[in-house]
Amino acid sequence: MPTTDGTATDRERVAERLLAASHAHAFDPITDIDWDAPLVDGAFFLPAHRVSLYGTPIWERMSERQRIDLSRHEVASMASVGIWFEVVLMQLLIRHVYDRPLTSRHVQYAFMEIAEECRHSTMFGTLIDKLDCPEYGPGPYAHMAARVMKTLGSGVQAFAMALIAEEVLDTMQREMMADESLQPITRQTARIHVVEEARHVRYARDEVARGAPHMSRTERAITRLALARAAHIIATRLVHPGVYTAVGLDADRACRAARANPHRLDALGHWSRRLIAFYDEHGLLGGPGQRLWRASGLMGRQI
C-alpha cells in the first residue's frame, strides 16, 4: 500500500530493517553445513528430555541405542512437517503481496522471506536424507486441511497462523543449538533456522499487532477458531506414529504414552509459551477453540 499514512510508513520501516538484517546475516545451507561429516556415535539428535517418550515406562525399557534412534527419527519427522508448513506459508505470503505495490519494502521483504523459506525447505530435506529417515510428513488429513488454510487464510489470520509453527520450532531449536552434546548436524541446521526465522517471526508479529485491534467481533471469533484448529493440527503432527515403528515399538501404545506424558506436555508448553502470551495479548485466544488448544498440548499442563 502507499506509504502516505503512518501505518504504512511504519510497515516500510520494519521491512527496511528486516531486509538489512537479511543481507547482513544470510546463509546457504547447502554450502554452510558440512553434510559430509560423519554422525557422532552415541550422540542424541534432540535433547533426551525432549524426546516424546522420555520418562515413560516404555522409555525405561528402551536401550540407549533405541532412544538415540528415536531422537533421530523425531527430528526427521519434525523436519518433514517443517517443509510442509513452509510450503503453506510461502503460498500465504504470495497471496498477501499479490495486490500490493511490488516495489514496496514490505513486499520485497516478503520475497526475501520466501527465498529463505525455500532454502530452509531444501535444508530440511537434505537433513532427512542425511539422517537416513523417511519423509514422514504431516499425514493425509493435515495435508488436505492445509489446502483450506492456505486458500482462505489472509490478513491477521494468515500471519498469526504462520507464528504457530515459527514460534514453536524457533524455541525448540534454540535449545538444540545451545546443547553441545547433540549431533553437530542438527545443531547447525537449528542455528541457521533460528537466525533467519527470528526475522520471519518479527515480520509476522508486526502484521498481527498492526491488524488485530481493527478486527470485527465476527472476524476475531473466526480467527480464534481457525488458529485453534491450526495449532491442534500442527502440534499433533510433529511426531509421526511411524517413528515408533521405525525403532521397534508398538506405534499405538507409544502414541498413547506420548500423549499422556507430562514431560512431553511440559516440552510443548515450553516451546509455545511466547506464542500463547502473544495471542492472549492480542485477543486471539478464547471461545470454542479452547478445547482444541488444550488437546494440542501447546498449553502444557497449566490447564
mmCIF file of C-alpha atoms in Angstrom:
data_model
loop_
_atom_site.group_PDB
_atom_site.id
_atom_site.type_symbol
_atom_site.label_atom_id
_atom_site.label_comp_id
_atom_site.label_asym_id
_atom_site.label_seq_id
_atom_site.Cartn_x
_atom_site.Cartn_y
_atom_site.Cartn_z
ATOM 1 C CA MET A 1 0.000 0.000 0.000
ATOM 2 C CA PRO A 2 1.174 3.601 -0.481
ATOM 3 C CA THR A 3 3.363 4.881 2.292
ATOM 4 C CA THR A 4 1.493 8.153 2.840
ATOM 5 C CA ASP A 5 -0.012 7.294 6.216
ATOM 6 C CA GLY A 6 1.713 6.490 9.478
ATOM 7 C CA THR A 7 0.764 2.818 9.484
ATOM 8 C CA ALA A 8 2.135 2.168 6.018
ATOM 9 C CA THR A 9 5.266 4.197 6.728
ATOM 10 C CA ASP A 10 5.929 2.202 9.892
ATOM 11 C CA ARG A 11 5.394 -1.034 7.957
ATOM 12 C CA GLU A 12 8.027 0.119 5.464
ATOM 13 C CA ARG A 13 10.496 0.941 8.239
ATOM 14 C CA VAL A 14 10.089 -2.526 9.758
ATOM 15 C CA ALA A 15 10.620 -4.137 6.351
ATOM 16 C CA GLU A 16 13.705 -1.980 5.714
ATOM 17 C CA ARG A 17 15.315 -3.152 8.955
ATOM 18 C CA LEU A 18 14.481 -6.782 8.207
ATOM 19 C CA LEU A 19 15.914 -6.529 4.701
ATOM 20 C CA ALA A 20 19.136 -5.055 6.060
ATOM 21 C CA ALA A 21 19.397 -7.879 8.604
ATOM 22 C CA SER A 22 18.778 -10.456 5.875
ATOM 23 C CA HIS A 23 21.591 -9.062 3.754
ATOM 24 C CA ALA A 24 23.943 -8.985 6.750
ATOM 25 C CA HIS A 25 23.126 -12.462 8.068
ATOM 26 C CA ALA A 26 22.261 -14.747 5.165
ATOM 27 C CA PHE A 27 23.108 -18.438 4.836
ATOM 28 C CA ASP A 28 23.329 -21.037 2.111
ATOM 29 C CA PRO A 29 22.700 -24.292 3.976
ATOM 30 C CA ILE A 30 23.995 -26.395 1.092
ATOM 31 C CA THR A 31 27.477 -24.910 1.498
ATOM 32 C CA ASP A 32 27.373 -23.601 5.087
ATOM 33 C CA ILE A 33 26.672 -27.028 6.606
ATOM 34 C CA ASP A 34 29.186 -29.864 6.407
ATOM 35 C CA TRP A 35 26.821 -32.509 5.109
ATOM 36 C CA ASP A 36 29.663 -34.973 4.534
ATOM 37 C CA ALA A 37 30.775 -35.045 8.168
ATOM 38 C CA PRO A 38 30.035 -38.406 9.816
ATOM 39 C CA LEU A 39 27.425 -38.613 12.544
ATOM 40 C CA VAL A 40 28.796 -38.778 16.084
ATOM 41 C CA ASP A 41 28.320 -42.215 17.597
ATOM 42 C CA GLY A 42 26.328 -42.141 20.833
ATOM 43 C CA ALA A 43 25.091 -38.542 20.474
ATOM 44 C CA PHE A 44 21.390 -37.663 20.564
ATOM 45 C CA PHE A 45 19.794 -35.688 17.745
ATOM 46 C CA LEU A 46 17.303 -33.992 20.088
ATOM 47 C CA PRO A 47 17.811 -33.349 23.821
ATOM 48 C CA ALA A 48 16.867 -36.603 25.522
ATOM 49 C CA HIS A 49 14.364 -34.913 27.842
ATOM 50 C CA ARG A 50 12.556 -33.501 24.796
ATOM 51 C CA VAL A 51 12.034 -36.885 23.100
ATOM 52 C CA SER A 52 8.317 -37.696 23.169
ATOM 53 C CA LEU A 53 8.600 -40.856 25.298
ATOM 54 C CA TYR A 54 11.171 -39.560 27.777
ATOM 55 C CA GLY A 55 10.338 -40.587 31.340
ATOM 56 C CA THR A 56 7.627 -43.086 30.396
ATOM 57 C CA PRO A 57 7.742 -46.817 31.273
ATOM 58 C CA ILE A 58 8.364 -47.506 27.584
ATOM 59 C CA TRP A 59 11.407 -45.222 27.671
ATOM 60 C CA GLU A 60 12.766 -47.022 30.713
ATOM 61 C CA ARG A 61 12.610 -50.332 28.836
ATOM 62 C CA MET A 62 14.325 -48.983 25.714
ATOM 63 C CA SER A 63 18.032 -49.464 25.077
ATOM 64 C CA GLU A 64 20.242 -46.376 24.718
ATOM 65 C CA ARG A 65 20.569 -47.158 21.015
ATOM 66 C CA GLN A 66 16.790 -47.188 20.628
ATOM 67 C CA ARG A 67 16.492 -43.879 22.453
ATOM 68 C CA ILE A 68 19.068 -42.223 20.204
ATOM 69 C CA ASP A 69 17.408 -43.677 17.111
ATOM 70 C CA LEU A 70 14.035 -42.380 18.289
ATOM 71 C CA SER A 71 15.529 -38.891 18.657
ATOM 72 C CA ARG A 72 16.874 -39.199 15.107
ATOM 73 C CA HIS A 73 13.504 -40.160 13.666
ATOM 74 C CA GLU A 74 11.673 -37.479 15.662
ATOM 75 C CA VAL A 75 13.998 -34.791 14.276
ATOM 76 C CA ALA A 76 13.325 -36.113 10.773
ATOM 77 C CA SER A 77 9.569 -36.112 11.422
ATOM 78 C CA MET A 78 9.636 -32.504 12.619
ATOM 79 C CA ALA A 79 11.808 -31.502 9.656
ATOM 80 C CA SER A 80 9.294 -33.012 7.225
ATOM 81 C CA VAL A 81 6.431 -31.192 8.954
ATOM 82 C CA GLY A 82 8.561 -28.050 8.748
ATOM 83 C CA ILE A 83 8.829 -28.411 4.969
ATOM 84 C CA TRP A 84 5.067 -28.933 4.673
ATOM 85 C CA PHE A 85 4.287 -25.848 6.699
ATOM 86 C CA GLU A 86 6.841 -23.706 4.886
ATOM 87 C CA VAL A 87 5.155 -24.600 1.587
ATOM 88 C CA VAL A 88 1.857 -23.432 3.108
ATOM 89 C CA LEU A 89 3.483 -20.247 4.432
ATOM 90 C CA MET A 90 5.058 -19.397 1.092
ATOM 91 C CA GLN A 91 1.659 -19.602 -0.573
ATOM 92 C CA LEU A 92 0.132 -17.372 2.120
ATOM 93 C CA LEU A 93 2.883 -14.806 1.557
ATOM 94 C CA ILE A 94 2.420 -14.826 -2.221
ATOM 95 C CA ARG A 95 -1.304 -14.228 -1.759
ATOM 96 C CA HIS A 96 -0.566 -11.464 0.768
ATOM 97 C CA VAL A 97 1.583 -9.448 -1.653
ATOM 98 C CA TYR A 98 -0.402 -10.092 -4.839
ATOM 99 C CA ASP A 99 -2.453 -6.870 -4.637
ATOM 100 C CA ARG A 100 0.233 -4.727 -3.004
ATOM 101 C CA PRO A 101 2.845 -2.425 -4.596
ATOM 102 C CA LEU A 102 5.524 -4.882 -5.662
ATOM 103 C CA THR A 103 8.338 -2.352 -5.237
ATOM 104 C CA SER A 104 7.493 -1.548 -1.611
ATOM 105 C CA ARG A 105 9.980 -2.658 1.025
ATOM 106 C CA HIS A 106 7.188 -4.595 2.746
ATOM 107 C CA VAL A 107 6.648 -6.716 -0.357
ATOM 108 C CA GLN A 108 10.357 -7.024 -1.062
ATOM 109 C CA TYR A 109 10.888 -8.440 2.406
ATOM 110 C CA ALA A 110 8.088 -10.949 1.771
ATOM 111 C CA PHE A 111 10.032 -12.061 -1.317
ATOM 112 C CA MET A 112 13.181 -12.298 0.809
ATOM 113 C CA GLU A 113 11.367 -14.450 3.347
ATOM 114 C CA ILE A 114 10.052 -16.729 0.609
ATOM 115 C CA ALA A 115 13.606 -17.165 -0.703
ATOM 116 C CA GLU A 116 14.810 -18.049 2.794
ATOM 117 C CA GLU A 117 11.955 -20.499 3.291
ATOM 118 C CA CYS A 118 12.898 -22.187 0.016
ATOM 119 C CA ARG A 119 16.432 -22.658 1.348
ATOM 120 C CA HIS A 120 15.095 -23.899 4.684
ATOM 121 C CA SER A 121 12.951 -26.494 2.912
ATOM 122 C CA THR A 122 15.984 -27.638 0.932
ATOM 123 C CA MET A 123 17.992 -27.776 4.171
ATOM 124 C CA PHE A 124 15.371 -29.847 5.979
ATOM 125 C CA GLY A 125 15.068 -32.206 3.009
ATOM 126 C CA THR A 126 18.840 -32.696 2.943
ATOM 127 C CA LEU A 127 18.805 -33.286 6.712
ATOM 128 C CA ILE A 128 16.177 -36.015 6.366
ATOM 129 C CA ASP A 129 18.346 -37.738 3.749
ATOM 130 C CA LYS A 130 21.431 -37.366 5.938
ATOM 131 C CA LEU A 131 19.593 -38.971 8.862
ATOM 132 C CA ASP A 132 18.539 -41.850 6.594
ATOM 133 C CA CYS A 133 14.894 -41.441 7.587
ATOM 134 C CA PRO A 134 11.617 -41.456 5.634
ATOM 135 C CA GLU A 135 9.803 -38.280 4.654
ATOM 136 C CA TYR A 136 7.169 -38.716 7.339
ATOM 137 C CA GLY A 137 5.076 -35.646 6.529
ATOM 138 C CA PRO A 138 2.019 -34.428 8.432
ATOM 139 C CA GLY A 139 -0.344 -37.167 7.249
ATOM 140 C CA PRO A 140 -3.243 -37.060 4.759
ATOM 141 C CA TYR A 141 -5.749 -35.212 6.981
ATOM 142 C CA ALA A 142 -3.364 -32.334 7.716
ATOM 143 C CA HIS A 143 -2.273 -32.256 4.087
ATOM 144 C CA MET A 144 -5.857 -31.736 2.955
ATOM 145 C CA ALA A 145 -6.752 -29.344 5.800
ATOM 146 C CA ALA A 146 -3.841 -27.118 4.803
ATOM 147 C CA ARG A 147 -5.425 -26.640 1.387
ATOM 148 C CA VAL A 148 -8.173 -24.724 3.152
ATOM 149 C CA MET A 149 -5.740 -22.804 5.392
ATOM 150 C CA LYS A 150 -3.562 -21.623 2.523
ATOM 151 C CA THR A 151 -6.522 -20.775 0.301
ATOM 152 C CA LEU A 152 -8.715 -18.885 2.757
ATOM 153 C CA GLY A 153 -6.213 -17.533 5.285
ATOM 154 C CA SER A 154 -5.442 -13.830 4.929
ATOM 155 C CA GLY A 155 -4.516 -10.756 6.940
ATOM 156 C CA VAL A 156 -4.173 -11.245 10.688
ATOM 157 C CA GLN A 157 -5.320 -14.859 10.471
ATOM 158 C CA ALA A 158 -2.605 -15.798 7.952
ATOM 159 C CA PHE A 159 0.247 -14.181 9.865
ATOM 160 C CA ALA A 160 -0.982 -15.440 13.235
ATOM 161 C CA MET A 161 -1.225 -18.931 11.754
ATOM 162 C CA ALA A 162 2.339 -18.677 10.477
ATOM 163 C CA LEU A 163 3.516 -17.958 14.016
ATOM 164 C CA ILE A 164 2.288 -21.324 15.314
ATOM 165 C CA ALA A 165 4.999 -23.304 13.536
ATOM 166 C CA GLU A 166 7.550 -20.488 13.547
ATOM 167 C CA GLU A 167 7.429 -19.781 17.291
ATOM 168 C CA VAL A 168 7.290 -23.428 18.380
ATOM 169 C CA LEU A 169 10.168 -24.540 16.150
ATOM 170 C CA ASP A 170 12.188 -21.440 16.995
ATOM 171 C CA THR A 171 12.083 -22.081 20.752
ATOM 172 C CA MET A 172 12.778 -25.786 20.286
ATOM 173 C CA GLN A 173 15.744 -25.133 18.009
ATOM 174 C CA ARG A 174 17.227 -22.517 20.340
ATOM 175 C CA GLU A 175 17.544 -25.335 22.856
ATOM 176 C CA MET A 176 19.097 -27.593 20.253
ATOM 177 C CA MET A 177 21.707 -25.125 19.012
ATOM 178 C CA ALA A 178 22.844 -24.430 22.581
ATOM 179 C CA ASP A 179 23.195 -28.118 23.544
ATOM 180 C CA GLU A 180 26.784 -29.117 22.763
ATOM 181 C CA SER A 181 26.061 -32.773 23.472
ATOM 182 C CA LEU A 182 23.850 -33.095 20.389
ATOM 183 C CA GLN A 183 24.807 -34.162 16.879
ATOM 184 C CA PRO A 184 26.610 -31.253 15.134
ATOM 185 C CA ILE A 185 24.405 -31.648 12.059
ATOM 186 C CA THR A 186 21.205 -30.929 13.985
ATOM 187 C CA ARG A 187 22.817 -28.027 15.870
ATOM 188 C CA GLN A 188 23.997 -26.490 12.584
ATOM 189 C CA THR A 189 20.587 -26.706 10.937
ATOM 190 C CA ALA A 190 18.935 -25.370 14.086
ATOM 191 C CA ARG A 191 21.298 -22.372 14.199
ATOM 192 C CA ILE A 192 20.629 -21.350 10.586
ATOM 193 C CA HIS A 193 16.894 -21.712 11.030
ATOM 194 C CA VAL A 194 16.865 -19.750 14.298
ATOM 195 C CA VAL A 195 18.842 -16.795 12.910
ATOM 196 C CA GLU A 196 16.678 -16.403 9.816
ATOM 197 C CA GLU A 197 13.394 -17.393 11.413
ATOM 198 C CA ALA A 198 13.756 -14.635 14.012
ATOM 199 C CA ARG A 199 13.202 -12.135 11.194
ATOM 200 C CA HIS A 200 10.173 -14.047 9.920
ATOM 201 C CA VAL A 201 8.668 -14.016 13.410
ATOM 202 C CA ARG A 202 9.240 -10.260 13.673
ATOM 203 C CA TYR A 203 7.540 -9.683 10.292
ATOM 204 C CA ALA A 204 4.508 -11.803 11.231
ATOM 205 C CA ARG A 205 4.184 -10.388 14.753
ATOM 206 C CA ASP A 206 4.254 -6.849 13.375
ATOM 207 C CA GLU A 207 1.386 -7.614 10.980
ATOM 208 C CA VAL A 208 -0.689 -9.278 13.702
ATOM 209 C CA ALA A 209 -0.126 -6.425 16.160
ATOM 210 C CA ARG A 210 -0.995 -3.908 13.457
ATOM 211 C CA GLY A 211 -4.197 -5.602 12.338
ATOM 212 C CA ALA A 212 -5.657 -7.267 15.440
ATOM 213 C CA PRO A 213 -7.075 -4.081 17.042
ATOM 214 C CA HIS A 214 -9.154 -3.413 13.914
ATOM 215 C CA MET A 215 -10.813 -6.833 13.640
ATOM 216 C CA SER A 216 -14.579 -7.029 13.927
ATOM 217 C CA ARG A 217 -16.148 -9.297 16.531
ATOM 218 C CA THR A 218 -17.016 -11.830 13.820
ATOM 219 C CA GLU A 219 -13.518 -11.744 12.317
ATOM 220 C CA ARG A 220 -11.981 -12.257 15.743
ATOM 221 C CA ALA A 221 -14.228 -15.223 16.533
ATOM 222 C CA ILE A 222 -13.453 -16.885 13.186
ATOM 223 C CA THR A 223 -9.742 -16.219 13.584
ATOM 224 C CA ARG A 224 -9.666 -17.662 17.102
ATOM 225 C CA LEU A 225 -11.268 -20.881 15.924
ATOM 226 C CA ALA A 226 -9.057 -21.123 12.810
ATOM 227 C CA LEU A 227 -5.914 -20.653 14.900
ATOM 228 C CA ALA A 228 -7.026 -23.265 17.417
ATOM 229 C CA ARG A 229 -7.649 -25.754 14.617
ATOM 230 C CA ALA A 230 -4.288 -24.990 13.000
ATOM 231 C CA ALA A 231 -2.485 -25.284 16.349
ATOM 232 C CA HIS A 232 -4.054 -28.676 17.017
ATOM 233 C CA ILE A 233 -3.181 -29.992 13.566
ATOM 234 C CA ILE A 234 0.424 -28.791 13.681
ATOM 235 C CA ALA A 235 1.220 -29.803 17.261
ATOM 236 C CA THR A 236 -0.256 -33.292 16.961
ATOM 237 C CA ARG A 237 1.643 -33.951 13.710
ATOM 238 C CA LEU A 238 5.135 -33.036 14.868
ATOM 239 C CA VAL A 239 5.912 -36.664 15.746
ATOM 240 C CA HIS A 240 4.588 -39.147 13.198
ATOM 241 C CA PRO A 241 3.460 -42.555 14.563
ATOM 242 C CA GLY A 242 5.864 -44.169 12.124
ATOM 243 C CA VAL A 243 8.849 -43.034 14.197
ATOM 244 C CA TYR A 244 7.902 -45.556 16.879
ATOM 245 C CA THR A 245 7.578 -48.402 14.411
ATOM 246 C CA ALA A 246 10.986 -47.456 12.992
ATOM 247 C CA VAL A 247 12.667 -48.190 16.338
ATOM 248 C CA GLY A 248 10.775 -51.391 17.027
ATOM 249 C CA LEU A 249 7.943 -50.106 19.215
ATOM 250 C CA ASP A 250 4.196 -50.637 19.016
ATOM 251 C CA ALA A 251 3.018 -47.377 17.440
ATOM 252 C CA ASP A 252 -0.443 -47.283 19.048
ATOM 253 C CA ARG A 253 0.887 -47.927 22.531
ATOM 254 C CA ALA A 254 3.726 -45.426 22.084
ATOM 255 C CA CYS A 255 1.349 -42.731 20.763
ATOM 256 C CA ARG A 256 -0.887 -43.119 23.805
ATOM 257 C CA ALA A 257 2.097 -42.934 26.124
ATOM 258 C CA ALA A 258 3.438 -39.810 24.400
ATOM 259 C CA ARG A 259 0.080 -38.012 24.528
ATOM 260 C CA ALA A 260 -0.208 -38.627 28.274
ATOM 261 C CA ASN A 261 3.464 -37.990 29.027
ATOM 262 C CA PRO A 262 3.840 -34.992 31.412
ATOM 263 C CA HIS A 263 7.391 -34.440 30.126
ATOM 264 C CA ARG A 264 6.018 -34.135 26.588
ATOM 265 C CA LEU A 265 3.338 -31.699 27.713
ATOM 266 C CA ASP A 266 5.992 -29.664 29.512
ATOM 267 C CA ALA A 267 8.075 -29.557 26.322
ATOM 268 C CA LEU A 268 5.163 -28.436 24.164
ATOM 269 C CA GLY A 269 4.140 -25.855 26.750
ATOM 270 C CA HIS A 270 7.698 -24.528 26.965
ATOM 271 C CA TRP A 271 8.084 -24.287 23.191
ATOM 272 C CA SER A 272 4.783 -22.401 22.795
ATOM 273 C CA ARG A 273 4.799 -20.111 25.828
ATOM 274 C CA ARG A 274 5.785 -16.976 23.863
ATOM 275 C CA LEU A 275 3.149 -17.741 21.223
ATOM 276 C CA ILE A 276 0.393 -18.214 23.813
ATOM 277 C CA ALA A 277 1.341 -14.945 25.560
ATOM 278 C CA PHE A 278 1.349 -13.066 22.245
ATOM 279 C CA TYR A 279 -2.021 -14.456 21.186
ATOM 280 C CA ASP A 280 -3.505 -13.623 24.564
ATOM 281 C CA GLU A 281 -2.139 -10.071 24.396
ATOM 282 C CA HIS A 282 -3.905 -9.514 21.076
ATOM 283 C CA GLY A 283 -7.201 -11.223 21.922
ATOM 284 C CA LEU A 284 -6.682 -14.291 19.749
ATOM 285 C CA LEU A 285 -7.442 -16.905 22.414
ATOM 286 C CA GLY A 286 -10.821 -17.919 23.791
ATOM 287 C CA GLY A 287 -14.126 -19.211 22.554
ATOM 288 C CA PRO A 288 -14.900 -22.738 21.350
ATOM 289 C CA GLY A 289 -11.316 -23.201 20.167
ATOM 290 C CA GLN A 290 -10.010 -23.533 23.722
ATOM 291 C CA ARG A 291 -10.853 -27.235 23.673
ATOM 292 C CA LEU A 292 -8.586 -27.678 20.658
ATOM 293 C CA TRP A 293 -5.810 -25.697 22.320
ATOM 294 C CA ARG A 294 -5.948 -27.990 25.352
ATOM 295 C CA ALA A 295 -5.987 -31.092 23.155
ATOM 296 C CA SER A 296 -2.983 -29.819 21.176
ATOM 297 C CA GLY A 297 -0.752 -29.946 24.258
ATOM 298 C CA LEU A 298 0.592 -26.479 23.489
ATOM 299 C CA MET A 299 -0.751 -25.160 26.768
ATOM 300 C CA GLY A 300 1.294 -27.731 28.641
ATOM 301 C CA ARG A 301 -0.089 -28.830 31.992
ATOM 302 C CA GLN A 302 -1.337 -25.414 33.047
ATOM 303 C CA ILE A 303 -4.977 -26.202 32.202
#
